[in-house]
Steps between C-alpha positions, in 0.01 A plus 500: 500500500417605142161273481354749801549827274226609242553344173464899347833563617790544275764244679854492414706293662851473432708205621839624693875418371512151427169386623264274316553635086718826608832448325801572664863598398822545680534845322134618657504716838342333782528767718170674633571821246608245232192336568275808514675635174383144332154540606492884370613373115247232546197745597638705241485239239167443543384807553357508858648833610252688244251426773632525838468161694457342824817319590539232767789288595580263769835395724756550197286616269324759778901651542497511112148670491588784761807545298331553181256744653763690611683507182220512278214687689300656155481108375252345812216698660495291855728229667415202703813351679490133673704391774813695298826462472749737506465664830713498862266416772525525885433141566714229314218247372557113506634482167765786575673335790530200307655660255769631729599204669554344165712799381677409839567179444572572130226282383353745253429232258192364759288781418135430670333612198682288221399181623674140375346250672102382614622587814657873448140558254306415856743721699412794222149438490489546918682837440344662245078424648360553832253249364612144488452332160441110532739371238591152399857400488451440119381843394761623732807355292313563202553842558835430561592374201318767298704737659843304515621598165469857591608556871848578374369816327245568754796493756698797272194649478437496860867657580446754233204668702627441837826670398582880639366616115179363600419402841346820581385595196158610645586660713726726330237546269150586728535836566451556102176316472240713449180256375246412753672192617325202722745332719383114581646291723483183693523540868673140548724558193826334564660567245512924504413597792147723513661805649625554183133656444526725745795651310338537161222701644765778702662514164213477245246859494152285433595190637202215559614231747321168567648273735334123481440270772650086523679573152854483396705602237289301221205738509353467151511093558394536896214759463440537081148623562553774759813610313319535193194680701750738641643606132162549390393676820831778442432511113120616617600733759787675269189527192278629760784769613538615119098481421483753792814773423332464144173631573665774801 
């Protein structure tokens, strides 16, 4: 996704709780607003709210981005918010009613997103794109065992955000956004369910919506180049807006 923006950007990207170099403790808050706090010392640290930003965030980290908007509105200029979490929607996605059977059956521990076999990664993969990825059984447990060590943290991690504190969390939070925000979203998503978009925009005053066609939940791996274009597209609109109330 990043290799389709203009190299003249300033790009920070920040890796979520335990994810790639992120450290994690068992005294941190994984909770949306824990999360959104973290972020806020960490643009703070480096000094990124003496020039309001763009923020975007995606699934977790989209839930975590509409939060902090909320919560922190002088900090970020505009919002971009991708396939988020955090909201109730009208239709229970794929992803949702397997959750519930498992809850059910009190088989929490088989959560579709924390995968532990070459098997469960496939299963995942189906899930989370519309697009289907061609991938070889060996790159398949590969992944696996990268991600073995971790899944018991990613599995408290999981049941800290899908826990009353924060499974709405967006939602509770909308109707305080007041950036520009673009809502994208894949129409096959299967995962969180695209009517979800439909209730950011009643909520949100200058709300942008773009729905994509044959993509699922994975948009910045499914469609990096028309994500990217869209970004770009709102970021040129919004300067165009401001260029004009400038010279009225």
């Amino acid at each position: 996704f990043l290799q389709f923006l203009p190299k003249n950007l300033h790009l920070v990207c920040v890796d979520m709780p335990g994810h790639e170099g992120t450290t994690r403790s068992d005294l941190d808050d994984y909770s949306i607003t824990g999360q959104a706090k973290r972020i806020h010392q960490f643009v703070e640290c480096i000094k990124l709210n003496r020039r309001p930003f763009h923020l975007v965030g995606t699934s977790m980290g989209g839930n975590v981005a509409g939060v902090y908007a909320a919560q922190y509105p002088e900090d970020i200029c505009s919002l971009t918010l991708i396939c988020p979490a955090g909201l109730p929607s009208t239709t229970d996605s794929k992803f949702i009613k397997q959750l519930r059977e498992l809850q059910e059956s009190k088989r929490i521990d088989r959560i579709p997103l924390i995968p532990s076999t070459p098997e469960e990664m496939a299963d995942m993969l189906k899930l989370c794109s519309y697009v289907r990825f061609k991938v070889p059984q060996q790159i398949l447990q590969g992944l696996v065992d990268v991600r073995i060590p971790h899944n018991e943290f990613y599995r408290k991690l999981f049941l800290e955000i899908v826990d009353e504190k924060s499974r709405h969390s967006l939602h509770e939070n909308m109707s305080k956004i007041k950036a520009p925000t673009q809502v994208i979203w894949g129409k096959q998503d299967q995962v969180l369910d695209v009517s979800g978009a439909s209730v950011l925009a009643s909520a949100i005053p200058d709300c942008h919506v773009y729905i994509l066609e044959n993509c699922g939940h994975s948009v910045v791996v499914e469609r990096p180049r028309k994500t990217a274009n869209l970004i770009l597209e709102f970021l040129a609109l919004l300067h165009s807006i401001d260029n004009n109330k400038k010279q009225a």
